[in-house]
Coordinates of N, CA and C in Angstrom, one line a residue:
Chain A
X1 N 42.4 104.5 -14.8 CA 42.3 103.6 -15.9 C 42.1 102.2 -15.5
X2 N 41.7 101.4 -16.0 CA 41.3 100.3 -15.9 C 42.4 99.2 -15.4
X3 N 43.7 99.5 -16.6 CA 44.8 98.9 -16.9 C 46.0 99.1 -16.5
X4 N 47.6 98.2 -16.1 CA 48.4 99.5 -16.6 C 48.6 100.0 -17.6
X5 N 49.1 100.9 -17.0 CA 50.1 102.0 -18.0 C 51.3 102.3 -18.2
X6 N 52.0 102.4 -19.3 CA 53.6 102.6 -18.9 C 53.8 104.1 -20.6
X7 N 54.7 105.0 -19.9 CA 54.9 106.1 -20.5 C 56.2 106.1 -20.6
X8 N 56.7 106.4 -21.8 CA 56.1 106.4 -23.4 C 55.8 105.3 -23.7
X9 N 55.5 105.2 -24.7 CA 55.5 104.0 -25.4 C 56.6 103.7 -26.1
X10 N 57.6 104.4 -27.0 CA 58.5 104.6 -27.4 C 59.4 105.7 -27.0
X11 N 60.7 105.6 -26.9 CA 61.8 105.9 -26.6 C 63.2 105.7 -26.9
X12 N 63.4 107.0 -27.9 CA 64.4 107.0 -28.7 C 65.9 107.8 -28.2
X13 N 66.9 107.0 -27.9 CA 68.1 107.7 -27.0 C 69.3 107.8 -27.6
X14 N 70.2 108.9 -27.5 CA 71.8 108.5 -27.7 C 72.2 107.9 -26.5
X15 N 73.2 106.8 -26.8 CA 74.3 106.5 -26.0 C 75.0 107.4 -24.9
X16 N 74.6 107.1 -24.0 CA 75.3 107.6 -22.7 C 74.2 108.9 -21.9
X17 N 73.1 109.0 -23.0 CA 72.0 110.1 -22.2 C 71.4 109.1 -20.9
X18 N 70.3 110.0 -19.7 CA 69.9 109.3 -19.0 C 68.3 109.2 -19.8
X19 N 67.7 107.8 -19.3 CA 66.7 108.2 -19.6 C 65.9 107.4 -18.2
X20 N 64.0 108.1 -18.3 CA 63.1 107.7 -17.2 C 61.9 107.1 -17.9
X21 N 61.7 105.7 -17.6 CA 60.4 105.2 -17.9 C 59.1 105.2 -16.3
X22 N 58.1 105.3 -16.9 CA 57.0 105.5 -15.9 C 56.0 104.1 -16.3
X23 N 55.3 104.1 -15.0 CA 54.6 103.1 -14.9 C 53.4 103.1 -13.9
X24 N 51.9 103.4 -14.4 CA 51.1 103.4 -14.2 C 50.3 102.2 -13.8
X25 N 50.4 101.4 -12.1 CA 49.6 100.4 -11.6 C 48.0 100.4 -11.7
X26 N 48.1 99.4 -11.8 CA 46.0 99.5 -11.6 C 45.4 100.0 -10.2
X27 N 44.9 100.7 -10.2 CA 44.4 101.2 -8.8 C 44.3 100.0 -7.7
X28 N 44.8 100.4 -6.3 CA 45.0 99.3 -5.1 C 45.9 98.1 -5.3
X29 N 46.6 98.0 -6.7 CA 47.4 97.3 -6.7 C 48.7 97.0 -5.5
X30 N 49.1 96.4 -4.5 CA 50.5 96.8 -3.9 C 51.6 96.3 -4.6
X31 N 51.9 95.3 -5.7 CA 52.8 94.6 -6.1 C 52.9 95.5 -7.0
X32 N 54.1 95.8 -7.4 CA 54.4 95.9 -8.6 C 56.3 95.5 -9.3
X33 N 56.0 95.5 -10.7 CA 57.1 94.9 -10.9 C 58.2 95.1 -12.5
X34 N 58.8 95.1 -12.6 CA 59.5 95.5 -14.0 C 60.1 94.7 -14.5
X35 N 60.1 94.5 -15.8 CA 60.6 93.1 -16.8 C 61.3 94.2 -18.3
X36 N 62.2 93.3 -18.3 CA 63.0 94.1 -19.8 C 62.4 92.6 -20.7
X37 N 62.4 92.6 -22.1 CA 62.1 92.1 -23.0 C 63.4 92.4 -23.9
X38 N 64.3 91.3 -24.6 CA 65.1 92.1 -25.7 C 64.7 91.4 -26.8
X39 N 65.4 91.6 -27.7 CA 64.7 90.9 -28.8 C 65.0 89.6 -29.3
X40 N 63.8 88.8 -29.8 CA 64.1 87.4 -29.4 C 64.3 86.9 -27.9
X41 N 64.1 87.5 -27.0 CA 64.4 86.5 -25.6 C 63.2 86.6 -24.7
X42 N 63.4 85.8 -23.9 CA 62.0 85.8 -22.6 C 62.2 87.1 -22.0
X43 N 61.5 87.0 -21.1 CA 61.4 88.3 -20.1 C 62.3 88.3 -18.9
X44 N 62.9 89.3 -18.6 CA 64.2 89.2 -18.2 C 63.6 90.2 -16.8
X45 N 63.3 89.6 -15.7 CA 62.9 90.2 -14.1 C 64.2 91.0 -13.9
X46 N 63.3 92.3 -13.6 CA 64.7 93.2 -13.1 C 64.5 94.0 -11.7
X47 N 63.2 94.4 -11.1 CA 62.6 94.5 -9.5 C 61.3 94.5 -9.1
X48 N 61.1 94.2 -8.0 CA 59.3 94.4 -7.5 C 59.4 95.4 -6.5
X49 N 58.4 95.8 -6.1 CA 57.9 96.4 -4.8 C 56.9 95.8 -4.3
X50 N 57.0 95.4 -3.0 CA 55.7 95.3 -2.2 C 55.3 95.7 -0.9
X51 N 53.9 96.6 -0.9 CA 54.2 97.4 -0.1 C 54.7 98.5 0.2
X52 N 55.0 98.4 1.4 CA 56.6 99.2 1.9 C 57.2 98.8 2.3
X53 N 57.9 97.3 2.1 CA 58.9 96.4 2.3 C 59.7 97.4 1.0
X54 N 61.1 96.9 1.9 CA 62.4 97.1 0.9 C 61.8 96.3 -0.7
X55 N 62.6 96.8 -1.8 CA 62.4 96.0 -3.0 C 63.3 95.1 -3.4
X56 N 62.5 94.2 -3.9 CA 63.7 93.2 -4.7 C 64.0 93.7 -6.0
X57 N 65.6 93.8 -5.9 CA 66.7 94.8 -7.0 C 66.9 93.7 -7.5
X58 N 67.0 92.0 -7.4 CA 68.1 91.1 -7.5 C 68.2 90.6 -9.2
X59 N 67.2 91.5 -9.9 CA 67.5 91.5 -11.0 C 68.0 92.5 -11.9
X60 N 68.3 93.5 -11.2 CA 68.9 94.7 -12.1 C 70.4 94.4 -12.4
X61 N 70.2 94.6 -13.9 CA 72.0 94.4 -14.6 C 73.0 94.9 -13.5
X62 N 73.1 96.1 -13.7 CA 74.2 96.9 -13.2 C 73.5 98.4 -12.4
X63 N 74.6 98.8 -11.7 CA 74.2 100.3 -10.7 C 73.5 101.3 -11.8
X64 N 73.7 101.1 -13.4 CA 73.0 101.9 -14.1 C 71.9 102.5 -13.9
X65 N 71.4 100.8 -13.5 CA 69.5 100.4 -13.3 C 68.9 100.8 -11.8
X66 N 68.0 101.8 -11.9 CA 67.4 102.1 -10.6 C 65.9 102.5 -10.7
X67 N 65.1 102.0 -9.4 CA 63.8 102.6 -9.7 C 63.1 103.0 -7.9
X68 N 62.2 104.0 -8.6 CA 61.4 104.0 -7.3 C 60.2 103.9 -7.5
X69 N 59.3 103.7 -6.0 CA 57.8 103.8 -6.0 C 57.3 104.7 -5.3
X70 N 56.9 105.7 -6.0 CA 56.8 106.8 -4.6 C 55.1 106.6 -4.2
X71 N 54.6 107.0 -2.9 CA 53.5 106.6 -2.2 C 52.9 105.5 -3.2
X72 N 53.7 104.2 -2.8 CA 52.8 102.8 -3.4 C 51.9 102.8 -4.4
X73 N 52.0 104.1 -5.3 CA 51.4 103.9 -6.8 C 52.5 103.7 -7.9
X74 N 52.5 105.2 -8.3 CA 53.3 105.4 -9.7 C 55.0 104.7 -9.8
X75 N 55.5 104.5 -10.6 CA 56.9 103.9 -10.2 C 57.7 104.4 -11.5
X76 N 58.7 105.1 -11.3 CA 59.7 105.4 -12.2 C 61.4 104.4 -12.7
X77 N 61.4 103.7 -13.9 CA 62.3 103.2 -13.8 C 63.4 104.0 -14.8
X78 N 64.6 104.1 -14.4 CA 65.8 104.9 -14.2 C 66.9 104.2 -15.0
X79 N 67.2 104.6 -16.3 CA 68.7 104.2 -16.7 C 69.5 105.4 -16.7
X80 N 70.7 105.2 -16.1 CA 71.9 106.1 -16.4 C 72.5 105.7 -17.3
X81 N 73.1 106.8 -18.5 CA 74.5 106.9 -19.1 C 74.2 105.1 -20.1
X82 N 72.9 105.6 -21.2 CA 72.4 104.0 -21.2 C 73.5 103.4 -22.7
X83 N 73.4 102.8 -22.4 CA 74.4 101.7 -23.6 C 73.4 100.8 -24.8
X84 N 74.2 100.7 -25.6 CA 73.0 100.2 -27.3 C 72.1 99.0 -26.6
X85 N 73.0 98.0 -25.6 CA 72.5 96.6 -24.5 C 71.7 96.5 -24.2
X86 N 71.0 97.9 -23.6 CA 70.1 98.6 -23.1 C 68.8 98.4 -23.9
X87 N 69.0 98.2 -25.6 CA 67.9 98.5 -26.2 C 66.7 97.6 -25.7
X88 N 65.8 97.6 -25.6 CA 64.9 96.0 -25.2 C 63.5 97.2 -25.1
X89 N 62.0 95.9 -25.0 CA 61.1 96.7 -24.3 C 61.3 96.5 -23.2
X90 N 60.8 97.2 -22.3 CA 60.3 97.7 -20.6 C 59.0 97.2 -20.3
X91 N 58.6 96.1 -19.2 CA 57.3 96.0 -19.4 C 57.4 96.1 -17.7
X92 N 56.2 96.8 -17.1 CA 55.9 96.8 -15.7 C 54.2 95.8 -15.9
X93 N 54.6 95.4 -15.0 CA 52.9 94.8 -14.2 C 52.9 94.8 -12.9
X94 N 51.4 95.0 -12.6 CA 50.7 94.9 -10.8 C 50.0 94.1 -10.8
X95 N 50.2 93.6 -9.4 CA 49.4 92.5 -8.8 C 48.9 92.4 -7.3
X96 N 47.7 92.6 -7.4 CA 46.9 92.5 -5.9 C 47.7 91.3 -4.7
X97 N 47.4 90.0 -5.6 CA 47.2 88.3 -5.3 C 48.2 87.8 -6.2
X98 N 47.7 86.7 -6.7 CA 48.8 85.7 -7.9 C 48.9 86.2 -8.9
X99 N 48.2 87.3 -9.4 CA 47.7 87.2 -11.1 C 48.5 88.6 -11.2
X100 N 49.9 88.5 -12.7 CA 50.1 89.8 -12.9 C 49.7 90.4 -13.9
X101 N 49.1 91.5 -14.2 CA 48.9 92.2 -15.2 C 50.2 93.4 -15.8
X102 N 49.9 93.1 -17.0 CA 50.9 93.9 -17.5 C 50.4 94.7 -18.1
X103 N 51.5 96.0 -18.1 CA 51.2 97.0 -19.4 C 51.7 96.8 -20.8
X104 N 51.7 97.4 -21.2 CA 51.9 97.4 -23.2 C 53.8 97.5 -23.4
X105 N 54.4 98.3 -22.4 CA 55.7 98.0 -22.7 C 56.0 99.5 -23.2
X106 N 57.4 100.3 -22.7 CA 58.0 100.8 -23.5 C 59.0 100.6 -24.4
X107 N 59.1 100.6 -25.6 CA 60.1 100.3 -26.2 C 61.7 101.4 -26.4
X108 N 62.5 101.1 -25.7 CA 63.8 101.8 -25.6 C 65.0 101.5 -26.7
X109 N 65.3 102.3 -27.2 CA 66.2 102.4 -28.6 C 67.5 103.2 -28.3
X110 N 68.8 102.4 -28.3 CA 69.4 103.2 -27.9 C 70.3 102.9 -28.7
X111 N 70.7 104.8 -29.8 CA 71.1 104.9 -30.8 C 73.2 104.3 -31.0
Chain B
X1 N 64.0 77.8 -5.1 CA 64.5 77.8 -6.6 C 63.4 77.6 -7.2
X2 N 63.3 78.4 -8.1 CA 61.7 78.3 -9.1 C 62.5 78.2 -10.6
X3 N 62.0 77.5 -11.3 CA 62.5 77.9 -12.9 C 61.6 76.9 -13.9
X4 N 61.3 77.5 -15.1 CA 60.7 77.3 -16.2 C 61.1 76.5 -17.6
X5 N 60.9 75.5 -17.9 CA 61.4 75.2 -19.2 C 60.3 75.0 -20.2
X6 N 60.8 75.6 -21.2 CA 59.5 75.6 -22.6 C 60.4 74.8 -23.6
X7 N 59.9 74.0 -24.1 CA 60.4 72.9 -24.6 C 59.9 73.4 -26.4
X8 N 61.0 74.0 -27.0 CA 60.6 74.5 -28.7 C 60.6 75.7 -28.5
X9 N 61.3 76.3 -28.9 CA 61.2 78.2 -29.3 C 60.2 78.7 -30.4
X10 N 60.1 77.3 -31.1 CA 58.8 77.8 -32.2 C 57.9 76.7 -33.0
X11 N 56.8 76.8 -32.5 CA 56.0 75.6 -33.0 C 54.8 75.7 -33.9
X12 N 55.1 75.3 -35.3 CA 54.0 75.6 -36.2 C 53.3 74.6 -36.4
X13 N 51.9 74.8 -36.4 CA 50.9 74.1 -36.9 C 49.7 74.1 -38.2
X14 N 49.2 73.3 -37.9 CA 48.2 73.7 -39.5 C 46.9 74.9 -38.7
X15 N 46.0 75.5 -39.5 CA 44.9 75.6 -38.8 C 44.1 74.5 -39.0
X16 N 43.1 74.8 -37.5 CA 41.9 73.3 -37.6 C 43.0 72.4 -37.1
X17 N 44.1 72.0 -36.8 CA 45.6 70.7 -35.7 C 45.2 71.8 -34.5
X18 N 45.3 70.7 -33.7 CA 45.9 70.5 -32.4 C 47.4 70.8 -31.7
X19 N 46.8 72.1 -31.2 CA 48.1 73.3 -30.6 C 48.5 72.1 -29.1
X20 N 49.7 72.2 -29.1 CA 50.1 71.7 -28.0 C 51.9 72.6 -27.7
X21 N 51.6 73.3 -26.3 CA 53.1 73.7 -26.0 C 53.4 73.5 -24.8
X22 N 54.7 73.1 -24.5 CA 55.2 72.5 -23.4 C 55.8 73.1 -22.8
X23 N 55.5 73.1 -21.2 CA 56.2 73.5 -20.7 C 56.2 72.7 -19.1
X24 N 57.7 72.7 -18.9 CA 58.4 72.0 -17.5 C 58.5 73.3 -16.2
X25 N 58.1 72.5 -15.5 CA 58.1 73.5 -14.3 C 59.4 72.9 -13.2
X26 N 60.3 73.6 -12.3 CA 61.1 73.2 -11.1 C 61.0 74.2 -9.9
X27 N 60.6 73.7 -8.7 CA 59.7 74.4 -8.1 C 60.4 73.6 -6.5
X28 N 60.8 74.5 -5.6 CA 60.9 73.7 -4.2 C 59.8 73.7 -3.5
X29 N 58.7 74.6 -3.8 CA 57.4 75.1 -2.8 C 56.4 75.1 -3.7
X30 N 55.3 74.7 -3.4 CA 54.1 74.8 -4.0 C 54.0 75.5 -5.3
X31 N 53.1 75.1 -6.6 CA 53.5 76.3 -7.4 C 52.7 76.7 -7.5
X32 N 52.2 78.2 -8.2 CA 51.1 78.4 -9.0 C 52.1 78.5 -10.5
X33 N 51.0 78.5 -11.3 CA 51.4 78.2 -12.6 C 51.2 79.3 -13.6
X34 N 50.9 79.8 -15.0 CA 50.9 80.5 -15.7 C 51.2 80.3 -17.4
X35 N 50.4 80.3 -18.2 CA 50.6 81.2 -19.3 C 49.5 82.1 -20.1
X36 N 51.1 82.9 -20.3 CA 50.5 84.3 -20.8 C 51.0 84.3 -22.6
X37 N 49.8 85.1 -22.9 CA 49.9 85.2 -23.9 C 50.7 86.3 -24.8
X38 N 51.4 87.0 -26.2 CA 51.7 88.3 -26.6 C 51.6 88.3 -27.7
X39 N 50.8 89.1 -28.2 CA 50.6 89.3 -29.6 C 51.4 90.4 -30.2
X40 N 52.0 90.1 -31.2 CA 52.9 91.4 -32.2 C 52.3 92.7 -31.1
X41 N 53.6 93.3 -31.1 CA 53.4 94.7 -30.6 C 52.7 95.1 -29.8
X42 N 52.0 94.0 -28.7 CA 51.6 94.0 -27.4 C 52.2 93.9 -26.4
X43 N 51.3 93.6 -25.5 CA 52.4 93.7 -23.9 C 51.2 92.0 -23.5
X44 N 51.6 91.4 -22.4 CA 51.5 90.1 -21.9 C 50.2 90.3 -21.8
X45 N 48.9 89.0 -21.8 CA 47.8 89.1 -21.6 C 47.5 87.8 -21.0
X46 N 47.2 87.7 -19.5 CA 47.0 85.9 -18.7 C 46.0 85.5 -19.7
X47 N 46.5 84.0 -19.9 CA 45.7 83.0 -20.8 C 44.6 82.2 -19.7
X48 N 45.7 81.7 -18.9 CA 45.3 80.9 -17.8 C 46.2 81.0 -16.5
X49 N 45.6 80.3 -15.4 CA 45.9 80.2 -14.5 C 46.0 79.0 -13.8
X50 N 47.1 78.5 -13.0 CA 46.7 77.1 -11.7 C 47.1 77.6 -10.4
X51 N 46.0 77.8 -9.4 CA 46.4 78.4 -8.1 C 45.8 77.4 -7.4
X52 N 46.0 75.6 -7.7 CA 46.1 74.7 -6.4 C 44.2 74.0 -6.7
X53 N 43.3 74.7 -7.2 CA 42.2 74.2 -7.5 C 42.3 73.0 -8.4
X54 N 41.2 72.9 -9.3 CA 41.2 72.0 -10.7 C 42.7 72.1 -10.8
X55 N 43.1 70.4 -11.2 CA 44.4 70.5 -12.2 C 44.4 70.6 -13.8
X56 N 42.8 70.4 -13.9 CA 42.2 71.1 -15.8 C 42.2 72.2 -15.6
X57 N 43.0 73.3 -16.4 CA 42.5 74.7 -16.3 C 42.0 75.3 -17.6
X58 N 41.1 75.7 -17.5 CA 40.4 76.6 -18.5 C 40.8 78.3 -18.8
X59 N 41.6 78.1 -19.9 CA 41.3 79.8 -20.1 C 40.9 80.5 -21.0
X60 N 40.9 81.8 -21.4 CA 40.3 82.5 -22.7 C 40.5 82.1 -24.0
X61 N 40.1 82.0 -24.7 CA 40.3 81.9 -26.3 C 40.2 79.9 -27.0
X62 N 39.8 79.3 -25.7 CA 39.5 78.1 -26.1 C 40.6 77.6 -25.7
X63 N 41.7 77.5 -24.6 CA 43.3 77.3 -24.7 C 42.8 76.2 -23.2
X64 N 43.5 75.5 -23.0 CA 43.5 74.9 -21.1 C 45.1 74.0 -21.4
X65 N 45.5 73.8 -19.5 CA 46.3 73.1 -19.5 C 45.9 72.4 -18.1
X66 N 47.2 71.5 -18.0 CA 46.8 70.6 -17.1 C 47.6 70.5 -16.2
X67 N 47.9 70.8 -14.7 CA 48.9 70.7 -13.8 C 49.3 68.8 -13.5
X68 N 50.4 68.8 -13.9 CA 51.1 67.0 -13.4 C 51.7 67.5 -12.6
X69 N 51.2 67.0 -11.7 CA 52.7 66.9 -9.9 C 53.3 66.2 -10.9
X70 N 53.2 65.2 -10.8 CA 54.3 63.8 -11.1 C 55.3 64.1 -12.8
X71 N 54.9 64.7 -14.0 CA 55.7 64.8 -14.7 C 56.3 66.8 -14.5
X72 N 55.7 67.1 -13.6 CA 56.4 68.7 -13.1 C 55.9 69.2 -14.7
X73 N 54.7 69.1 -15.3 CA 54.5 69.7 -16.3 C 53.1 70.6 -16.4
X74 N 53.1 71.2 -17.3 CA 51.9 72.5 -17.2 C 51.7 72.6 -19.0
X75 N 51.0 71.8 -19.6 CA 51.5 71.9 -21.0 C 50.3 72.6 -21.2
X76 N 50.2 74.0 -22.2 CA 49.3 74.7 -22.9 C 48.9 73.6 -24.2
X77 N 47.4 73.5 -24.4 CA 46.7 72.8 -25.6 C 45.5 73.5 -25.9
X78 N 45.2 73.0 -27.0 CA 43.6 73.5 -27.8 C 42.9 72.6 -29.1
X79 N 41.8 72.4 -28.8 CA 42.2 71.3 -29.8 C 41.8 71.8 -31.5
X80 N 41.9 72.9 -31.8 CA 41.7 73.2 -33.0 C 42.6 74.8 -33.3
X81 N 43.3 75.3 -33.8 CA 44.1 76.4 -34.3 C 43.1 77.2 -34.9
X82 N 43.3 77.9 -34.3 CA 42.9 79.1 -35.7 C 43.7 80.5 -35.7
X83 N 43.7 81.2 -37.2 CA 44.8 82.2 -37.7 C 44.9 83.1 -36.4
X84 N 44.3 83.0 -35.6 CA 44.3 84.5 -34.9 C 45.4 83.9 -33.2
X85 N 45.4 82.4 -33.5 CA 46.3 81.9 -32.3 C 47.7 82.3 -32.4
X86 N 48.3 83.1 -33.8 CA 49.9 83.1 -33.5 C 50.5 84.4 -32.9
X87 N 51.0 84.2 -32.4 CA 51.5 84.9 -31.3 C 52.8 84.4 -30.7
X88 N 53.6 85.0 -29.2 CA 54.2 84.5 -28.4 C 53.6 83.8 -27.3
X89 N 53.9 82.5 -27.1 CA 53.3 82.4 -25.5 C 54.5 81.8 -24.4
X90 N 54.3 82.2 -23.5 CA 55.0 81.9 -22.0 C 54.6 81.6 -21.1
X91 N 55.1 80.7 -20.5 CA 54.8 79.5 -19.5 C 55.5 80.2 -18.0
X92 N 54.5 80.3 -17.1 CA 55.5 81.1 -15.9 C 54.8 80.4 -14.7
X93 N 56.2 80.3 -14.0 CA 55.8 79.8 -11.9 C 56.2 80.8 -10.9
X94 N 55.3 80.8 -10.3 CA 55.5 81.6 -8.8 C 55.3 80.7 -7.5
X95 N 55.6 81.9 -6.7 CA 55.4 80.6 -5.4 C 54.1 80.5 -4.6
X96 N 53.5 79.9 -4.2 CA 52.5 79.8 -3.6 C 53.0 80.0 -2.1
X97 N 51.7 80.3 -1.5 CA 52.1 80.7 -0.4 C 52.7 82.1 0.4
X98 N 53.0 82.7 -0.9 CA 53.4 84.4 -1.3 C 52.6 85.2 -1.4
X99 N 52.2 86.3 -1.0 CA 51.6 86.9 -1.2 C 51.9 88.3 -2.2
X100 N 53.1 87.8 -2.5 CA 53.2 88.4 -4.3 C 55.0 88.0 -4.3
X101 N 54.9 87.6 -5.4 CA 56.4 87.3 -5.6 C 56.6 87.2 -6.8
X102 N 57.7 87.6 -7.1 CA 58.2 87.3 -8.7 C 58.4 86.4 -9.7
X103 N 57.6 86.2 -10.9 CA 57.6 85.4 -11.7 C 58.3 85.1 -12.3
X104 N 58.5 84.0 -12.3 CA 59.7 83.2 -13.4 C 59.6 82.7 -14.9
X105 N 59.9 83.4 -15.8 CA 59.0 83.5 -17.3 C 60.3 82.3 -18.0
X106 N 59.8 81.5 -18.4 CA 60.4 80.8 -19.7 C 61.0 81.6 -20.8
X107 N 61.7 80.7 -21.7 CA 62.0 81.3 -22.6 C 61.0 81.9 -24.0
X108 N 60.1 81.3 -23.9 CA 58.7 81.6 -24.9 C 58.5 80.5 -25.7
X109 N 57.4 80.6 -26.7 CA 57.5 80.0 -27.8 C 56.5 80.2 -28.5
X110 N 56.6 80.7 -29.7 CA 56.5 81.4 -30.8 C 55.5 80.5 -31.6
X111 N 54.1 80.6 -31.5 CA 53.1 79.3 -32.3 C 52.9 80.4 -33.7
X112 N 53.0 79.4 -34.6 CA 52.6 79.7 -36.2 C 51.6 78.9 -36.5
X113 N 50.6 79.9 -37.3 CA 49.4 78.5 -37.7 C 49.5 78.8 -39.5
X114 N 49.6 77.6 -40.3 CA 49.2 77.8 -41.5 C 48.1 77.4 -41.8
X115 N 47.8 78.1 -43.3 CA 46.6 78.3 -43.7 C 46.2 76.6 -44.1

């Protein structure tokens, strides 16, 4: 695809389920990166990857929050045991250089 | 230390007035600059860009800003509104000199245009 991508688009949870967001880079992208959105507030940096450098975590809430990148494409981001707090969009973006592109965002609802 | 200030969470104008949004930059290293735009139930779309070229920058939809060393500012303008400008926009800095690093997003601000 052209763009990213991030799966689902929506995401509807009880309290205390796990759930997994996906995130589809632009092809040859090596940056990539994850931002929560809640409502009403700016964008709230929660990790990157670059490369195969270790990632910067230094924005994930709590041990809840985990993600991976497996072979420097696709990237799965990971809530455990999620709480109502939780509710926010999910936005990933990649970036070659300076410029990030973002995807559309999953929106996570946690009942 | 990188960090962003957007000065107004929400700024309405007429259509046909002159859009102006502020935003402050604090920066130890070089910056590049940024705003992005969001429309209802979208995801982020770059407006513009300042990566050290022109301190006029030109972006999509008729929008430019202007990098000030000296007032550490990056203000988004346009000189005419129209219905289809309201949206979210956010003002963001990275570091230059990185060859990818994490952006530091403002708190936004929310342009309204009336009819």
């Amino acid at each position: 695809g052209a763009g990213v991508s991030q799966s689902p688009s929506n995401k509807v949870t009880e309290k205390g389920k796990d759930v997994e967001l996906r995130c589809d880079p632009i092809s040859g992208h090596t940056a990539l990166y994850w931002y929560r959105q809640s409502l009403g507030q700016g964008l709230e940096f929660l990790i990157y990857f670059q490369g195969n450098s270790a990632p910067d975590k230094s924005g994930l809430p709590s041990d809840r929050f985990s993600a991976e990148r497996t072979g420097g494409s696709v990237s799965t981001l990971t809530i455990q045991r999620t709480q109502q707090e939780d509710s926010a969009v999910y936005l990933c973006a990649s970036s070659l250089k300076d410029t990030q592109y973002f995807g559309p965002g999953t929106r996570l609802t946690v009942l | 230390a990188q960090s962003v200030t957007q000065l107004g969470s929400h700024v309405s104008v007429s259509e046909g007035a002159l859009v102006l949004l502020r935003c402050n930059y604090s920066s130890s290293v070089p910056p590049y600059l940024f705003w992005y735009v969001q429309y209802p139930n979208q995801g982020l779309q770059l407006l513009l860009k300042y990566t050290s070229a022109a301190t006029l920058v030109k972006g999509i939809n008729g929008f430019e800003a202007e990098f000030k060393k000296s007032e550490t500012s990056f203000h988004l303008t346009k000189p005419s509104a129209h219905m289809s400008d309201a949206a979210e926009y956010f003002c963001a800095v990275s570091a230059r000199y990185s060859s990818a690093s994490k952006i530091i997003f403002g708190s936004g601000t929310r342009l309204s245009i009336r009819p």
